[in-house]
Short mmCIF file of C-alpha atoms in Angstrom, two decimals:
data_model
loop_
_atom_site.label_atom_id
_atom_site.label_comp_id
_atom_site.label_asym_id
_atom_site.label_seq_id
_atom_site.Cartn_x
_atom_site.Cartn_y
_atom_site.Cartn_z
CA UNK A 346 136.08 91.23 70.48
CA UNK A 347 134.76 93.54 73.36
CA UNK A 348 136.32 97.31 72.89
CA UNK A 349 138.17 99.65 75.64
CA UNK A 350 134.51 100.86 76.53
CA UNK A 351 132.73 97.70 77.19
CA UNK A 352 135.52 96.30 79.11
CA UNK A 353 135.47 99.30 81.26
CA UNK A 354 131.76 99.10 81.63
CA UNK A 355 131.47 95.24 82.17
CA UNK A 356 133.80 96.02 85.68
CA UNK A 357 130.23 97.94 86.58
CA UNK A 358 126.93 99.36 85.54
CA UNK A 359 126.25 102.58 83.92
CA UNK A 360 123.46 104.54 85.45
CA UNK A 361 122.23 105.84 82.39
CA UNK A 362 121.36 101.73 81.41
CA UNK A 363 119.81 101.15 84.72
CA UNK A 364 117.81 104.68 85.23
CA UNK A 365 114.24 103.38 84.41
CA UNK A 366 114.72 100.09 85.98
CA UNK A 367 112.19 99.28 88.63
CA UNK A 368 114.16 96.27 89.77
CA UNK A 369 116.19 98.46 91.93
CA UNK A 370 116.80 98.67 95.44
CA UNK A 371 115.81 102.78 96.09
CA UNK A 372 113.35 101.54 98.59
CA UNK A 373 115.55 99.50 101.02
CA UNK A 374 118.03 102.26 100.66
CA UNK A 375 115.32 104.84 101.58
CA UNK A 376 114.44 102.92 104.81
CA UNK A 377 117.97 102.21 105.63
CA UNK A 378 118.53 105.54 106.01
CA UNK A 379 115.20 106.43 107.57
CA UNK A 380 116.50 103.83 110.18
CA UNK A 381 119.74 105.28 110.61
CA UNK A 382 118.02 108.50 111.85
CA UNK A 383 116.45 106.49 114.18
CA UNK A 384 119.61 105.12 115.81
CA UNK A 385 121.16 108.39 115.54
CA UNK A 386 118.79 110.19 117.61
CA UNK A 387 118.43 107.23 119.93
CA UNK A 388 121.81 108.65 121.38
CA UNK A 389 120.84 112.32 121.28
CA UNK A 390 118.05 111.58 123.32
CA UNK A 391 119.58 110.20 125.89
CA UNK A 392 122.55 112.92 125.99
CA UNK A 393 125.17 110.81 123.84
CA UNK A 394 126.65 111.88 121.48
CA UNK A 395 125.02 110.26 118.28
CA UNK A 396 127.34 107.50 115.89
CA UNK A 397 129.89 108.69 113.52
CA UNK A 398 131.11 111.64 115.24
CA UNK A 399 133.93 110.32 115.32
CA UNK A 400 134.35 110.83 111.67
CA UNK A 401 133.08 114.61 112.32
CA UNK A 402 129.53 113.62 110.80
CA UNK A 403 126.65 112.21 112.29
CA UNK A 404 125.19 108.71 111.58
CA UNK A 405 121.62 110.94 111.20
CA UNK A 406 123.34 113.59 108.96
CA UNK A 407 124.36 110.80 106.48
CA UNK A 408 120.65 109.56 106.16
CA UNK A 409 119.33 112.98 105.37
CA UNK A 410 121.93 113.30 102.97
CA UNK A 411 121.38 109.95 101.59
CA UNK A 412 117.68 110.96 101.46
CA UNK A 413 118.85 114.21 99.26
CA UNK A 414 120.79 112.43 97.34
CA UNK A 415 118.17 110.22 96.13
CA UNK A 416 115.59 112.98 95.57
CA UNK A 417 117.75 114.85 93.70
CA UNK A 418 118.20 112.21 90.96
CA UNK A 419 114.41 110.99 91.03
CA UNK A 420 113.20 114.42 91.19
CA UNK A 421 114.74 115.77 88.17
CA UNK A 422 114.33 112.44 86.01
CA UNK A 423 110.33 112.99 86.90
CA UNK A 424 110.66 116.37 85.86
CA UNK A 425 111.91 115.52 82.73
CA UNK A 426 109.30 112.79 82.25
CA UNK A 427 106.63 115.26 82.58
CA UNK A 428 107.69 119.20 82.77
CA UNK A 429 104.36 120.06 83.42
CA UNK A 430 104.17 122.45 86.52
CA UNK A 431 100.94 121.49 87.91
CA UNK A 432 101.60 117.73 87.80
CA UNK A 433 104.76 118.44 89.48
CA UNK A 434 103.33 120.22 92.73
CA UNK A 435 100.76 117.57 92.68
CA UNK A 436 103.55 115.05 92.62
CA UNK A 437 105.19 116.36 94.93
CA UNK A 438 102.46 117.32 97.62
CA UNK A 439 100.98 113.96 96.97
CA UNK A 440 104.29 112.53 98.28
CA UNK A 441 104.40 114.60 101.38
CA UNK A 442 101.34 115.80 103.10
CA UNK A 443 99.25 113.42 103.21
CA UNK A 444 100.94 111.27 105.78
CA UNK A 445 102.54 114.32 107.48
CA UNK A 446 99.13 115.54 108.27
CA UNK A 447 97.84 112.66 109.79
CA UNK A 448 101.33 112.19 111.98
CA UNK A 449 100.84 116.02 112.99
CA UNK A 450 96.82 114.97 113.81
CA UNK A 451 97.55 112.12 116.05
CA UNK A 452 100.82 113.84 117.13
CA UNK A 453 98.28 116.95 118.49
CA UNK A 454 95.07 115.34 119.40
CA UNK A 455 96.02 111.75 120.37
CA UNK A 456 99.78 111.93 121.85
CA UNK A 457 99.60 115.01 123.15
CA UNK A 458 97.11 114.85 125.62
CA UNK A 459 98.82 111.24 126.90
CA UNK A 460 102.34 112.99 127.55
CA UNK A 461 101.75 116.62 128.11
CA UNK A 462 102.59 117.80 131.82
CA UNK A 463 99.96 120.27 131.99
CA UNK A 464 96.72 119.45 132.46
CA UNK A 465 93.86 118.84 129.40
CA UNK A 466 92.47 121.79 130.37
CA UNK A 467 95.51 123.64 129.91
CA UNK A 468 96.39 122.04 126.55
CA UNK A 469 93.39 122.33 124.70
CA UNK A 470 92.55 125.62 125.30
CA UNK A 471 96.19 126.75 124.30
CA UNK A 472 96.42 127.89 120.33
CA UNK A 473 99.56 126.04 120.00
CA UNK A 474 97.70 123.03 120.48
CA UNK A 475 94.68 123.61 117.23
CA UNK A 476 97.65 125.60 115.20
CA UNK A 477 100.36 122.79 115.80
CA UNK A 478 99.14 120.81 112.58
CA UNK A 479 98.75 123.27 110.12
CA UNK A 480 102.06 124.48 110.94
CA UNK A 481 103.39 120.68 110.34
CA UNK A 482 101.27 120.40 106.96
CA UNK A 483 102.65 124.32 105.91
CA UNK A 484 105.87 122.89 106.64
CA UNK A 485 106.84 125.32 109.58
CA UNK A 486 107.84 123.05 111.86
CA UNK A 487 110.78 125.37 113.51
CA UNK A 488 108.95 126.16 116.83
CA UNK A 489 106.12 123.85 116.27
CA UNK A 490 105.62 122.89 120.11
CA UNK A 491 103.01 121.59 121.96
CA UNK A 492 102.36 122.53 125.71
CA UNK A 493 103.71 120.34 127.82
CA UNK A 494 105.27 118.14 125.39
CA UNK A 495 108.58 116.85 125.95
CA UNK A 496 109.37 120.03 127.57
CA UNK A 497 111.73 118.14 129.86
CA UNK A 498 113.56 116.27 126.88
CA UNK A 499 117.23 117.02 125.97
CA UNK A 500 115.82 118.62 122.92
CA UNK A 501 113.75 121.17 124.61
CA UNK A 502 110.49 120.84 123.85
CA UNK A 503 110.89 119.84 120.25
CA UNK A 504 107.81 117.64 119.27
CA UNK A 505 109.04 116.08 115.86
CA UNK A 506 112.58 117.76 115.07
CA UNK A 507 113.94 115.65 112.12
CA UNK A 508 110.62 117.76 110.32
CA UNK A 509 113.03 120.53 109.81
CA UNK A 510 114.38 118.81 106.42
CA UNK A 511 111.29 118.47 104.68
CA UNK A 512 110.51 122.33 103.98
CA UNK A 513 114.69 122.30 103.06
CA UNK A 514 113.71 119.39 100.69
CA UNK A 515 111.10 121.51 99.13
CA UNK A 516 113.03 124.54 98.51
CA UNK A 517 115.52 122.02 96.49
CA UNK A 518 111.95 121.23 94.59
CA UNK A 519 111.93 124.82 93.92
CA UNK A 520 115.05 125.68 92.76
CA UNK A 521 115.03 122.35 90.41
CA UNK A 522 111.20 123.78 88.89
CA UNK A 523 112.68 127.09 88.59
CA UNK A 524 115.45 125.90 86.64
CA UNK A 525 113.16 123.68 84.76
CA UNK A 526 110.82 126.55 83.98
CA UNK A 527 113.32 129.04 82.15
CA UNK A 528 115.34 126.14 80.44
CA UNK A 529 118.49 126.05 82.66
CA UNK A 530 118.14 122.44 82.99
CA UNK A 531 118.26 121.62 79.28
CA UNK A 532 122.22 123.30 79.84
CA UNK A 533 124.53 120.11 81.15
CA UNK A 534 126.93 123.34 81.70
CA UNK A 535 124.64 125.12 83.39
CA UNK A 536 123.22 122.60 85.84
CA UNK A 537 126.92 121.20 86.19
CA UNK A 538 128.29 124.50 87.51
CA UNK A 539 125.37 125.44 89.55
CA UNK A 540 126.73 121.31 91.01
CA UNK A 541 130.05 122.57 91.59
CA UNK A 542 128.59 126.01 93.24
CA UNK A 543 126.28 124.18 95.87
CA UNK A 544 129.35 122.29 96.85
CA UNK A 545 131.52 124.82 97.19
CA UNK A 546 128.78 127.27 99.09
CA UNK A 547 128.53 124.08 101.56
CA UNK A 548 132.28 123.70 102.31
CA UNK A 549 131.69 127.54 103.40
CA UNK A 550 128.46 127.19 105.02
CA UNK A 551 129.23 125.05 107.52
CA UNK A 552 132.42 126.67 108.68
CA UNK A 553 130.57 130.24 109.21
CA UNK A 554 127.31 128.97 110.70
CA UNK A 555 125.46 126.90 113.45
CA UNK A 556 126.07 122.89 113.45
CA UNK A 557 122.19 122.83 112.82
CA UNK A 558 121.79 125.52 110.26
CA UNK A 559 124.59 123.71 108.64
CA UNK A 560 122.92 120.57 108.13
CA UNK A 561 120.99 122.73 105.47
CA UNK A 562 124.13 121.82 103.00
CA UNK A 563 122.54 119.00 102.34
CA UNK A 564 121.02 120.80 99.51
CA UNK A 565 124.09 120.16 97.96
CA UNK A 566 123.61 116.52 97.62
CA UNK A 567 120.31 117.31 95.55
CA UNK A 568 122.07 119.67 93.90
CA UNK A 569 124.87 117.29 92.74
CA UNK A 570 122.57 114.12 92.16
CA UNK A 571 119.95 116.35 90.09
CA UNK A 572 123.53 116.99 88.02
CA UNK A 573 124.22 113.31 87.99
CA UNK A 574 121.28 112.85 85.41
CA UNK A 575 122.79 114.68 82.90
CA UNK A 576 125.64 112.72 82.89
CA UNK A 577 123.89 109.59 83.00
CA UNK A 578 125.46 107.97 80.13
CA UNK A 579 129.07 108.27 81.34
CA UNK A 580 128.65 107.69 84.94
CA UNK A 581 129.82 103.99 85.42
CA UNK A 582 128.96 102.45 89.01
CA UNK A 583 131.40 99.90 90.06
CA UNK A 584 132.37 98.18 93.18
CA UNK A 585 136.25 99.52 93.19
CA UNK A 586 135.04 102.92 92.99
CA UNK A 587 132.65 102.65 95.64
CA UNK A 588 135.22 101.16 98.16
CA UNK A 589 137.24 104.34 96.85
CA UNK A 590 134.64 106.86 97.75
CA UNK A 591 133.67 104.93 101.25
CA UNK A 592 137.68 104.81 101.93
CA UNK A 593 137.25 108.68 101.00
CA UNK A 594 134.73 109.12 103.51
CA UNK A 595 136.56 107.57 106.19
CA UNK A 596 139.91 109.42 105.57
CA UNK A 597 138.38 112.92 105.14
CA UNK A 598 136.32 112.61 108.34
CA UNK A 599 139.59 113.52 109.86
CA UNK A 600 140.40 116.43 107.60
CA UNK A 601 139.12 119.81 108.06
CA UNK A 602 135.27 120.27 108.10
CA UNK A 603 135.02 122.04 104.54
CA UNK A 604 136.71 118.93 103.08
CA UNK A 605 134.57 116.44 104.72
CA UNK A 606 131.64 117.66 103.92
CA UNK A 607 132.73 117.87 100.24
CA UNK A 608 133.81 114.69 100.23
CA UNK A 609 130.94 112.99 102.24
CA UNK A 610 128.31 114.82 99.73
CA UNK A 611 129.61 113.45 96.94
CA UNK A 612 130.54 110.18 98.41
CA UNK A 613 126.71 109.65 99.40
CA UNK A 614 125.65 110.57 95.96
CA UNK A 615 127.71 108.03 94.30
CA UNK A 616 127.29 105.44 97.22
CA UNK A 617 123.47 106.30 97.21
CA UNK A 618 123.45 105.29 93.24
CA UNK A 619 125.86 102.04 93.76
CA UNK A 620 123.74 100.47 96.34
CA UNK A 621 120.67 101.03 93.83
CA UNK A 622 121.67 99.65 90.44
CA UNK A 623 125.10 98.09 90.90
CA UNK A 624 123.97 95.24 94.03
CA UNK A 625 121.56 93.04 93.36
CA UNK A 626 118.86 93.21 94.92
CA UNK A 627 119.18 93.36 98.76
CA UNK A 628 116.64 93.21 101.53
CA UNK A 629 113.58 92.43 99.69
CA UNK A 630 112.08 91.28 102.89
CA UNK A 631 112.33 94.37 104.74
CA UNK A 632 109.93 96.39 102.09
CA UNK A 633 107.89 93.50 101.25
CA UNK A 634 104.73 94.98 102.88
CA UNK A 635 105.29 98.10 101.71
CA UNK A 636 107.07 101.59 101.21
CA UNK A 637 107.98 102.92 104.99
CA UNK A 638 111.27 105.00 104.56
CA UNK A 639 108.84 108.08 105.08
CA UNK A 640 106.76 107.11 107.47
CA UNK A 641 109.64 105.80 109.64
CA UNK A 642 111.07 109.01 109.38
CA UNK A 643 108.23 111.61 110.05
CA UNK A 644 106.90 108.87 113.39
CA UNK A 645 110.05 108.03 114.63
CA UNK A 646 110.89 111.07 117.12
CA UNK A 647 107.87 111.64 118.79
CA UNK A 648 107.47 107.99 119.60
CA UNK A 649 111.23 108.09 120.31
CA UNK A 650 110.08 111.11 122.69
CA UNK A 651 107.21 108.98 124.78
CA UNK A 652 110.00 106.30 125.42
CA UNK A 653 112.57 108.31 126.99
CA UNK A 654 109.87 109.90 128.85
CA UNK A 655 108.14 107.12 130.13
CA UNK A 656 111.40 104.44 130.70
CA UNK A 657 113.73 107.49 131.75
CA UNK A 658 116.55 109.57 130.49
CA UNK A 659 119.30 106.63 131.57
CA UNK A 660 117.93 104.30 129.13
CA UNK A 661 120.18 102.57 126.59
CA UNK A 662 120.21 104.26 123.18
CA UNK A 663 120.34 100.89 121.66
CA UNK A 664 116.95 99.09 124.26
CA UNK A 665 115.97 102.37 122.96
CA UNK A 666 116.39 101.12 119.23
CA UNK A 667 114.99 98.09 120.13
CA UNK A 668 111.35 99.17 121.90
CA UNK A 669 110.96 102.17 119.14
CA UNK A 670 111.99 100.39 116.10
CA UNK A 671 109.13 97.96 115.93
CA UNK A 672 106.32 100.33 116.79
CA UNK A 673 107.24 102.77 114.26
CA UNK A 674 107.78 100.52 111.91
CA UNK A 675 104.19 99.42 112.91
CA UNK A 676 103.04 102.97 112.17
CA UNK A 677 105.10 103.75 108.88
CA UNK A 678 102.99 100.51 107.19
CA UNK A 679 100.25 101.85 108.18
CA UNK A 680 100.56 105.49 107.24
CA UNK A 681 101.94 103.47 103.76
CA UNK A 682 98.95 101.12 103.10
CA UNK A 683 96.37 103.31 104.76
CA UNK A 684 97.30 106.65 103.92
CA UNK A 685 100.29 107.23 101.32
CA UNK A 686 99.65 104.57 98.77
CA UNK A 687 96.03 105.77 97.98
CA UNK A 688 97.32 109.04 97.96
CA UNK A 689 100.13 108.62 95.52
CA UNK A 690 97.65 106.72 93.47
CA UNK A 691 95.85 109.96 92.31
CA UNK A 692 99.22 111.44 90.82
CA UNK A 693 98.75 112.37 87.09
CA UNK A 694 100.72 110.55 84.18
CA UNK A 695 102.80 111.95 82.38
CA UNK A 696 100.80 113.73 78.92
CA UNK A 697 101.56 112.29 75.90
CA UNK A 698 103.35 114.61 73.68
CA UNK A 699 100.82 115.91 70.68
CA UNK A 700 102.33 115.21 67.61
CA UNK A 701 103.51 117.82 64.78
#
């Protein structure tokens, strides 16, 4: 006869069971919310405001932090796979530059000279124009422009702004190998409070600041989905608990800002985790030919960008959808199959352990 625990855990899945299953669905999840910042800025760029503000959030903001959320659990299971520094900046740059340089390449050298107002003359000889990719691939996007370049747009003349997560996701890397370096994260305690701090600094962050230097509490997420690994074992994902935390969502989105933003970063992490072990396995078609969460993410704005530019600033954020998602998506396979996949091939394996 089943005990109290196993009837508890057959109402959902325990994430510690289901942690190195492949047979998840981290991938569709990835490109749903890739997609979502799509469809967010779709509205931006046309001077609406963007989907869930309503709910005092954005639909955008909730894919970035569905994007930390992720990260933070993979990030620190890999670490603890293999804590070897080197392989983990290898990992890590493996993941990102290599298909951020080529979308800062074309983005200079190929786009560029099509859109830009000035003339080539102008552009080529200007040093923001040779210096625009290194910045990209340095991860300094924050005044990355290009002359000419959507200097008419809404956003000013911001080439590729969604950029401005990836050298916050990094820093996350850095205070995760930090803590992995001097032993903090073999402390549940200590990586738990250090959790409970990052959510806490957020609900105060984003009262005090701007609305976009406040989108930098979505270290938070990482923060409490790196924490999630340690209790791995107790964490149970269900389907009445996830209804809970989307209800949660919902409700607090019409509570004061430090609540919502508590409650929507820990919502997303447990959400995030539910939609990846607890479901079956969901959209299988959409990744089929490949891995294009990241791609989608780092193409979609500039190509978002020519759109509005060449249709007009009265087009329809969602004909906007419609013409942009299918050529990104175009672009995202093939920065996937052509570019990302052979680079994430090279990544070392973890050593085995010598024996004593």
């Amino acid at each position: 006869m089943p005990g109290v625990s196993d009837r508890f855990h057959s109402s959902g899945v325990v994430l510690g069971d289901r942690l190195g299953d492949r047979d998840n669905n981290f991938d569709v999840l990835r490109l749903l919310a890739a997609w979502a910042v799509l469809v967010s800025h779709s509205y931006a760029l046309v001077g609406l405001r963007e989907p869930l503000h309503q709910l005092d959030t954005s639909l955008g903001h909730v894919g970035v932090l569905i994007f930390f959320a992720v990260s933070g659990l993979l990030i620190r299971r890999s670490w603890e796979l293999d804590p070897s520094p080197r392989d983990f900046w290898i990992k890590r740059g493996l993941r990102l530059l290599p298909g951020l340089a080529v979308v800062a390449l074309v983005t200079a050298f190929v786009l560029g000279p099509l859109v830009t107002r000035v003339s080539l003359v102008t552009y080529f000889s200007a040093g923001e124009t040779w210096i625009y990719p290194l910045r990209i691939v340095v991860l300094l996007p924050f005044g990355a422009d290009l002359p000419g370049v959507f200097d008419e747009s809404i956003y000013g003349d911001s080439v590729n702004g969604p950029l401005w997560s990836l050298p916050v996701e990094v820093f996350a890397y850095l205070l995760l190998f930090l803590m992995g370096v001097v032993g903090l994260l073999r402390s549940r305690a200590a990586v738990t409070a250090l959790a409970v701090a990052g959510l806490a600094w957020a609900a105060v962050w984003v009262t005090v600041t701007s609305p976009a230097l406040g989108a930098v509490s979505v270290l938070a997420a990482f923060a409490l989905a790196a924490a999630t690994y340690d209790w791995r074992d107790r964490l149970v994902l269900s389907h009445p608990v996830a209804a809970a935390a989307f209800a949660a969502c919902v409700l607090a989105g019409f509570g004061p800002e430090w609540l919502s933003v508590v409650v929507w970063t820990v919502g997303a992490v447990y959400l995030s985790f539910w939609f990846a072990y607890a479901l079956p396995p969901v959209g299988r078609g959409l990744t089929r030919f490949g891995d294009a969460s990241y791609g989608l993410y780092i193409w979609a704005f500039p190509v978002q960008q020519t759109i509005v530019q060449v249709l007009g600033g009265d087009i329809h954020p969602w004909l906007l959808v419609v013409v942009a998602t299918p050529i990104v998506w175009l672009l995202a396979i093939a920065s996937w199959r052509l570019v990302e996949r052979r680079a994430l091939a090279r990544k070392p394996r973890p050593r085995p352990v010598p024996a004593t």
